[in-house]
């Protein structure tokens, strides 16, 4: 649906060149919700702005719905942009216009009649839960309501693609959840492909199907969300995953933590499990079978992409051969990784 091929963007700042995007290749499948995460300055906004040509890429191709946007004239581009809605972190509403008039704006600009506008706007007010607010002004709305108006406005021209740049980072957790729920409904019911830029792993965890990580203008990792959480491949993705599962060993352990084993040290193991494994008594089984003891340092069960996923950090105590046997038993059933040792 969206294909970026070898996309590059260089900014010239004070005689120096800054590579904001460096050879990005990325495919967003039709009907999916695709997340791009990265730290501040990684190039996320530049990337999403290239998808609708708000930013002209230096080289490479941007293909949306089979059409290479880099080849289009200004007029052709304006037409194609009706297929691409966009929402922003700070909503970008017109303060002098009511909710209804804000949503109607793209249709007005496209020359629609007031009857056509009404036919389009009324269902959008319903969809976004803004019926009661149709005549309010942006200053009279909460942040969540403002973002709902921005979403309705982005949907007014019946786009096939919705681009969201940090659409929830100005909102509190509860409002974020309701906006993410709305985006999911829009994706499912209107069959709109959604590309979400975010630095919040919670967004990825809650609604995305696939995810890519951007770092210094380069796409360093890409995967379906479940595999990404289960098996992050780079240091940065590991950090993002840990931020989402609040995984940090207890302070008492951290001070005793060492990266290499020493005489009498015990392994600290991260165990990740999905689906039905979450409800299986694997730890107690290992303990009984091999006579080992487990100290739970951290534990969390999260819903990732609609599935339960467990994250556990344990210290395993016992005879060396029994500890090894416990780990082999666990490895046969769940994902196990030695993250360090304590003594
Ligand atoms: N118009 C511009 N002119 C010059 N440099 C720019 C321009 N826009 C972005 N940059 C630079 O390009 C890099 C990527 O910026 P971008 O806004 O894409 O980052 P981001 O990942 O969206 O960050 P954030 O999470 O803070 O929004 C940054 O170093 C930024 O300073
Ligand atoms: Mg940004």
mmCIF file of N, CA and C in Angstrom, residues 147-226:
data_model
loop_
_atom_site.group_PDB
_atom_site.id
_atom_site.type_symbol
_atom_site.label_atom_id
_atom_site.label_comp_id
_atom_site.label_asym_id
_atom_site.label_seq_id
_atom_site.Cartn_x
_atom_site.Cartn_y
_atom_site.Cartn_z
ATOM 1 N N UNK A 147 -8.224 16.048 19.196
ATOM 2 C CA UNK A 147 -7.625 15.055 18.297
ATOM 3 C C UNK A 147 -8.711 14.305 17.528
ATOM 4 N N UNK A 148 -9.875 14.122 18.151
ATOM 5 C CA UNK A 148 -10.986 13.487 17.436
ATOM 6 C C UNK A 148 -11.437 14.340 16.255
ATOM 7 N N UNK A 149 -11.470 15.666 16.459
ATOM 8 C CA UNK A 149 -11.832 16.563 15.357
ATOM 9 C C UNK A 149 -10.798 16.435 14.232
ATOM 10 N N UNK A 150 -9.520 16.408 14.627
ATOM 11 C CA UNK A 150 -8.454 16.301 13.622
ATOM 12 C C UNK A 150 -8.571 14.985 12.844
ATOM 13 N N UNK A 151 -8.952 13.921 13.566
ATOM 14 C CA UNK A 151 -9.111 12.622 12.896
ATOM 15 C C UNK A 151 -10.292 12.687 11.920
ATOM 16 N N UNK A 152 -11.418 13.257 12.401
ATOM 17 C CA UNK A 152 -12.601 13.370 11.529
ATOM 18 C C UNK A 152 -12.265 14.202 10.290
ATOM 19 N N UNK A 153 -11.513 15.280 10.493
ATOM 20 C CA UNK A 153 -11.146 16.143 9.356
ATOM 21 C C UNK A 153 -10.264 15.371 8.367
ATOM 22 N N UNK A 154 -9.341 14.569 8.911
ATOM 23 C CA UNK A 154 -8.456 13.793 8.037
ATOM 24 C C UNK A 154 -9.247 12.745 7.240
ATOM 25 N N UNK A 155 -10.387 12.309 7.806
ATOM 26 C CA UNK A 155 -11.175 11.274 7.135
ATOM 27 C C UNK A 155 -12.180 11.851 6.146
ATOM 28 N N UNK A 156 -12.374 13.186 6.193
ATOM 29 C CA UNK A 156 -13.447 13.811 5.402
ATOM 30 C C UNK A 156 -13.312 13.528 3.913
ATOM 31 N N UNK A 157 -12.085 13.492 3.409
ATOM 32 C CA UNK A 157 -11.929 13.266 1.965
ATOM 33 C C UNK A 157 -11.842 11.772 1.631
ATOM 34 N N UNK A 158 -12.312 10.935 2.572
ATOM 35 C CA UNK A 158 -12.324 9.473 2.378
ATOM 36 C C UNK A 158 -10.965 8.933 1.922
ATOM 37 N N UNK A 159 -9.940 9.135 2.729
ATOM 38 C CA UNK A 159 -8.610 8.674 2.332
ATOM 39 C C UNK A 159 -8.476 7.161 2.426
ATOM 40 N N UNK A 160 -7.459 6.621 1.737
ATOM 41 C CA UNK A 160 -7.161 5.195 1.863
ATOM 42 C C UNK A 160 -6.079 4.976 2.900
ATOM 43 N N UNK A 161 -5.361 6.069 3.183
ATOM 44 C CA UNK A 161 -4.233 5.990 4.105
ATOM 45 C C UNK A 161 -4.360 7.094 5.138
ATOM 46 N N UNK A 162 -4.073 6.770 6.389
ATOM 47 C CA UNK A 162 -4.057 7.794 7.435
ATOM 48 C C UNK A 162 -2.658 7.838 8.055
ATOM 49 N N UNK A 163 -2.043 9.011 8.015
ATOM 50 C CA UNK A 163 -0.715 9.185 8.598
ATOM 51 C C UNK A 163 -0.870 9.884 9.947
ATOM 52 N N UNK A 164 -0.233 9.353 10.970
ATOM 53 C CA UNK A 164 -0.365 9.936 12.305
ATOM 54 C C UNK A 164 1.028 10.243 12.848
ATOM 55 N N UNK A 165 1.333 11.512 13.061
ATOM 56 C CA UNK A 165 2.639 11.882 13.611
ATOM 57 C C UNK A 165 2.488 12.212 15.091
ATOM 58 N N UNK A 166 2.903 11.299 15.952
ATOM 59 C CA UNK A 166 2.832 11.500 17.412
ATOM 60 C C UNK A 166 1.427 11.942 17.824
ATOM 61 N N UNK A 167 0.419 11.245 17.307
ATOM 62 C CA UNK A 167 -0.960 11.696 17.479
ATOM 63 C C UNK A 167 -1.444 11.620 18.915
ATOM 64 N N UNK A 168 -0.762 10.864 19.760
ATOM 65 C CA UNK A 168 -1.246 10.727 21.137
ATOM 66 C C UNK A 168 -0.259 11.252 22.174
ATOM 67 N N UNK A 169 0.883 11.788 21.742
ATOM 68 C CA UNK A 169 1.893 12.106 22.763
ATOM 69 C C UNK A 169 1.559 13.364 23.567
ATOM 70 N N UNK A 170 0.543 14.138 23.129
ATOM 71 C CA UNK A 170 0.135 15.273 23.953
ATOM 72 C C UNK A 170 -1.029 14.906 24.873
ATOM 73 N N UNK A 171 -1.385 13.614 24.911
ATOM 74 C CA UNK A 171 -2.596 13.204 25.650
ATOM 75 C C UNK A 171 -2.252 12.348 26.865
ATOM 76 N N UNK A 172 -3.154 12.355 27.850
ATOM 77 C CA UNK A 172 -2.923 11.519 29.028
ATOM 78 C C UNK A 172 -3.208 10.049 28.667
ATOM 79 N N UNK A 173 -2.764 9.103 29.522
ATOM 80 C CA UNK A 173 -2.870 7.678 29.162
ATOM 81 C C UNK A 173 -4.293 7.221 28.824
ATOM 82 N N UNK A 174 -5.269 7.710 29.581
ATOM 83 C CA UNK A 174 -6.645 7.255 29.335
ATOM 84 C C UNK A 174 -7.165 7.778 27.995
ATOM 85 N N UNK A 175 -6.897 9.063 27.727
ATOM 86 C CA UNK A 175 -7.330 9.648 26.456
ATOM 87 C C UNK A 175 -6.575 8.983 25.304
ATOM 88 N N UNK A 176 -5.290 8.684 25.531
ATOM 89 C CA UNK A 176 -4.506 7.977 24.517
ATOM 90 C C UNK A 176 -5.188 6.671 24.140
ATOM 91 N N UNK A 177 -5.626 5.928 25.179
ATOM 92 C CA UNK A 177 -6.286 4.645 24.904
ATOM 93 C C UNK A 177 -7.532 4.827 24.054
ATOM 94 N N UNK A 178 -8.308 5.880 24.343
ATOM 95 C CA UNK A 178 -9.552 6.049 23.587
ATOM 96 C C UNK A 178 -9.251 6.468 22.144
ATOM 97 N N UNK A 179 -8.227 7.284 21.952
ATOM 98 C CA UNK A 179 -7.859 7.677 20.579
ATOM 99 C C UNK A 179 -7.307 6.471 19.807
ATOM 100 N N UNK A 180 -6.495 5.640 20.496
ATOM 101 C CA UNK A 180 -5.966 4.440 19.827
ATOM 102 C C UNK A 180 -7.111 3.494 19.451
ATOM 103 N N UNK A 181 -8.108 3.398 20.349
ATOM 104 C CA UNK A 181 -9.283 2.577 20.052
ATOM 105 C C UNK A 181 -10.003 3.089 18.811
ATOM 106 N N UNK A 182 -10.107 4.416 18.729
ATOM 107 C CA UNK A 182 -10.773 5.021 17.562
ATOM 108 C C UNK A 182 -9.986 4.714 16.282
ATOM 109 N N UNK A 183 -8.662 4.835 16.344
ATOM 110 C CA UNK A 183 -7.840 4.555 15.157
ATOM 111 C C UNK A 183 -7.996 3.097 14.725
ATOM 112 N N UNK A 184 -8.069 2.205 15.703
ATOM 113 C CA UNK A 184 -8.257 0.781 15.399
ATOM 114 C C UNK A 184 -9.613 0.566 14.710
ATOM 115 N N UNK A 185 -10.662 1.216 15.244
ATOM 116 C CA UNK A 185 -11.996 1.093 14.627
ATOM 117 C C UNK A 185 -11.970 1.588 13.182
ATOM 118 N N UNK A 186 -11.306 2.724 12.996
ATOM 119 C CA UNK A 186 -11.234 3.314 11.648
ATOM 120 C C UNK A 186 -10.525 2.356 10.695
ATOM 121 N N UNK A 187 -9.428 1.774 11.189
ATOM 122 C CA UNK A 187 -8.664 0.815 10.384
ATOM 123 C C UNK A 187 -9.533 -0.379 9.996
ATOM 124 N N UNK A 188 -10.292 -0.887 10.960
ATOM 125 C CA UNK A 188 -11.090 -2.094 10.731
ATOM 126 C C UNK A 188 -12.337 -1.812 9.907
ATOM 127 N N UNK A 189 -13.077 -0.770 10.327
ATOM 128 C CA UNK A 189 -14.381 -0.545 9.711
ATOM 129 C C UNK A 189 -14.275 0.157 8.362
ATOM 130 N N UNK A 190 -13.382 1.130 8.261
ATOM 131 C CA UNK A 190 -13.264 1.864 6.994
ATOM 132 C C UNK A 190 -12.163 1.289 6.109
ATOM 133 N N UNK A 191 -11.489 0.249 6.593
ATOM 134 C CA UNK A 191 -10.397 -0.405 5.846
ATOM 135 C C UNK A 191 -9.328 0.598 5.405
ATOM 136 N N UNK A 192 -8.936 1.434 6.345
ATOM 137 C CA UNK A 192 -7.915 2.430 6.043
ATOM 138 C C UNK A 192 -6.566 1.953 6.585
ATOM 139 N N UNK A 193 -5.548 2.031 5.753
ATOM 140 C CA UNK A 193 -4.190 1.683 6.168
ATOM 141 C C UNK A 193 -3.650 2.819 7.035
ATOM 142 N N UNK A 194 -3.065 2.476 8.173
ATOM 143 C CA UNK A 194 -2.627 3.526 9.104
ATOM 144 C C UNK A 194 -1.108 3.427 9.322
ATOM 145 N N UNK A 195 -0.427 4.546 9.131
ATOM 146 C CA UNK A 195 1.009 4.618 9.446
ATOM 147 C C UNK A 195 1.173 5.548 10.640
ATOM 148 N N UNK A 196 1.713 5.007 11.723
ATOM 149 C CA UNK A 196 1.814 5.763 12.967
ATOM 150 C C UNK A 196 3.268 5.990 13.335
ATOM 151 N N UNK A 197 3.609 7.231 13.573
ATOM 152 C CA UNK A 197 4.940 7.577 14.053
ATOM 153 C C UNK A 197 4.821 7.831 15.549
ATOM 154 N N UNK A 198 5.687 7.228 16.326
ATOM 155 C CA UNK A 198 5.558 7.422 17.769
ATOM 156 C C UNK A 198 6.885 7.150 18.484
ATOM 157 N N UNK A 199 7.031 7.706 19.672
ATOM 158 C CA UNK A 199 8.164 7.267 20.481
ATOM 159 C C UNK A 199 7.649 6.467 21.681
ATOM 160 N N UNK A 200 6.332 6.179 21.670
ATOM 161 C CA UNK A 200 5.738 5.435 22.783
ATOM 162 C C UNK A 200 5.483 3.978 22.392
ATOM 163 N N UNK A 201 6.171 3.072 23.080
ATOM 164 C CA UNK A 201 5.975 1.653 22.765
ATOM 165 C C UNK A 201 4.565 1.178 23.083
ATOM 166 N N UNK A 202 3.897 1.868 24.008
ATOM 167 C CA UNK A 202 2.521 1.488 24.340
ATOM 168 C C UNK A 202 1.619 1.562 23.113
ATOM 169 N N UNK A 203 1.881 2.550 22.265
ATOM 170 C CA UNK A 203 1.090 2.703 21.039
ATOM 171 C C UNK A 203 1.303 1.478 20.148
ATOM 172 N N UNK A 204 2.566 1.090 19.998
ATOM 173 C CA UNK A 204 2.912 -0.068 19.164
ATOM 174 C C UNK A 204 2.270 -1.332 19.729
ATOM 175 N N UNK A 205 2.402 -1.483 21.038
ATOM 176 C CA UNK A 205 1.900 -2.670 21.732
ATOM 177 C C UNK A 205 0.391 -2.797 21.590
ATOM 178 N N UNK A 206 -0.299 -1.653 21.641
ATOM 179 C CA UNK A 206 -1.758 -1.669 21.669
ATOM 180 C C UNK A 206 -2.391 -1.875 20.295
ATOM 181 N N UNK A 207 -1.904 -1.171 19.277
ATOM 182 C CA UNK A 207 -2.656 -1.273 18.014
ATOM 183 C C UNK A 207 -1.877 -1.666 16.764
ATOM 184 N N UNK A 208 -0.550 -1.674 16.819
ATOM 185 C CA UNK A 208 0.171 -1.904 15.555
ATOM 186 C C UNK A 208 0.252 -3.391 15.192
ATOM 187 N N UNK A 209 0.308 -3.656 13.883
ATOM 188 C CA UNK A 209 0.525 -5.013 13.387
ATOM 189 C C UNK A 209 2.013 -5.248 13.140
ATOM 190 N N UNK A 210 2.656 -4.238 12.586
ATOM 191 C CA UNK A 210 4.098 -4.324 12.329
ATOM 192 C C UNK A 210 4.767 -3.076 12.885
ATOM 193 N N UNK A 211 6.089 -3.163 13.043
ATOM 194 C CA UNK A 211 6.813 -2.020 13.589
ATOM 195 C C UNK A 211 8.214 -1.943 12.976
ATOM 196 N N UNK A 212 8.683 -0.713 12.799
ATOM 197 C CA UNK A 212 10.061 -0.498 12.345
ATOM 198 C C UNK A 212 10.722 0.495 13.288
ATOM 199 N N UNK A 213 12.025 0.345 13.465
ATOM 200 C CA UNK A 213 12.778 1.295 14.300
ATOM 201 C C UNK A 213 13.678 2.138 13.425
ATOM 202 N N UNK A 214 13.610 3.432 13.670
ATOM 203 C CA UNK A 214 14.444 4.380 12.952
ATOM 204 C C UNK A 214 15.505 4.891 13.925
ATOM 205 N N UNK A 215 16.757 4.931 13.468
ATOM 206 C CA UNK A 215 17.824 5.464 14.304
ATOM 207 C C UNK A 215 18.790 6.235 13.412
ATOM 208 N N UNK A 216 19.013 7.485 13.725
ATOM 209 C CA UNK A 216 19.887 8.344 12.922
ATOM 210 C C UNK A 216 19.580 8.234 11.429
ATOM 211 N N UNK A 217 18.305 8.281 11.094
ATOM 212 C CA UNK A 217 17.906 8.289 9.682
ATOM 213 C C UNK A 217 17.920 6.932 9.008
ATOM 214 N N UNK A 218 18.301 5.882 9.753
ATOM 215 C CA UNK A 218 18.326 4.560 9.134
ATOM 216 C C UNK A 218 17.313 3.632 9.791
ATOM 217 N N UNK A 219 16.736 2.765 8.953
ATOM 218 C CA UNK A 219 15.793 1.793 9.481
ATOM 219 C C UNK A 219 16.594 0.574 9.941
ATOM 220 N N UNK A 220 16.698 0.373 11.255
ATOM 221 C CA UNK A 220 17.629 -0.646 11.731
ATOM 222 C C UNK A 220 16.951 -1.982 12.052
ATOM 223 N N UNK A 221 15.631 -1.986 12.139
ATOM 224 C CA UNK A 221 14.956 -3.241 12.464
ATOM 225 C C UNK A 221 13.490 -3.145 12.073
ATOM 226 N N UNK A 222 12.929 -4.277 11.637
ATOM 227 C CA UNK A 222 11.534 -4.285 11.185
ATOM 228 C C UNK A 222 10.977 -5.663 11.478
ATOM 229 N N UNK A 223 9.757 -5.724 11.992
ATOM 230 C CA UNK A 223 9.200 -7.037 12.299
ATOM 231 C C UNK A 223 7.700 -6.939 12.579
ATOM 232 N N UNK A 224 7.020 -8.108 12.685
ATOM 233 C CA UNK A 224 5.656 -8.048 13.212
ATOM 234 C C UNK A 224 5.781 -7.793 14.714
ATOM 235 N N UNK A 225 4.748 -7.199 15.300
ATOM 236 C CA UNK A 225 4.865 -6.682 16.661
ATOM 237 C C UNK A 225 5.168 -7.787 17.672
ATOM 238 N N UNK A 226 4.543 -8.941 17.479
ATOM 239 C CA UNK A 226 4.754 -10.029 18.417
ATOM 240 C C UNK A 226 6.222 -10.487 18.428
#
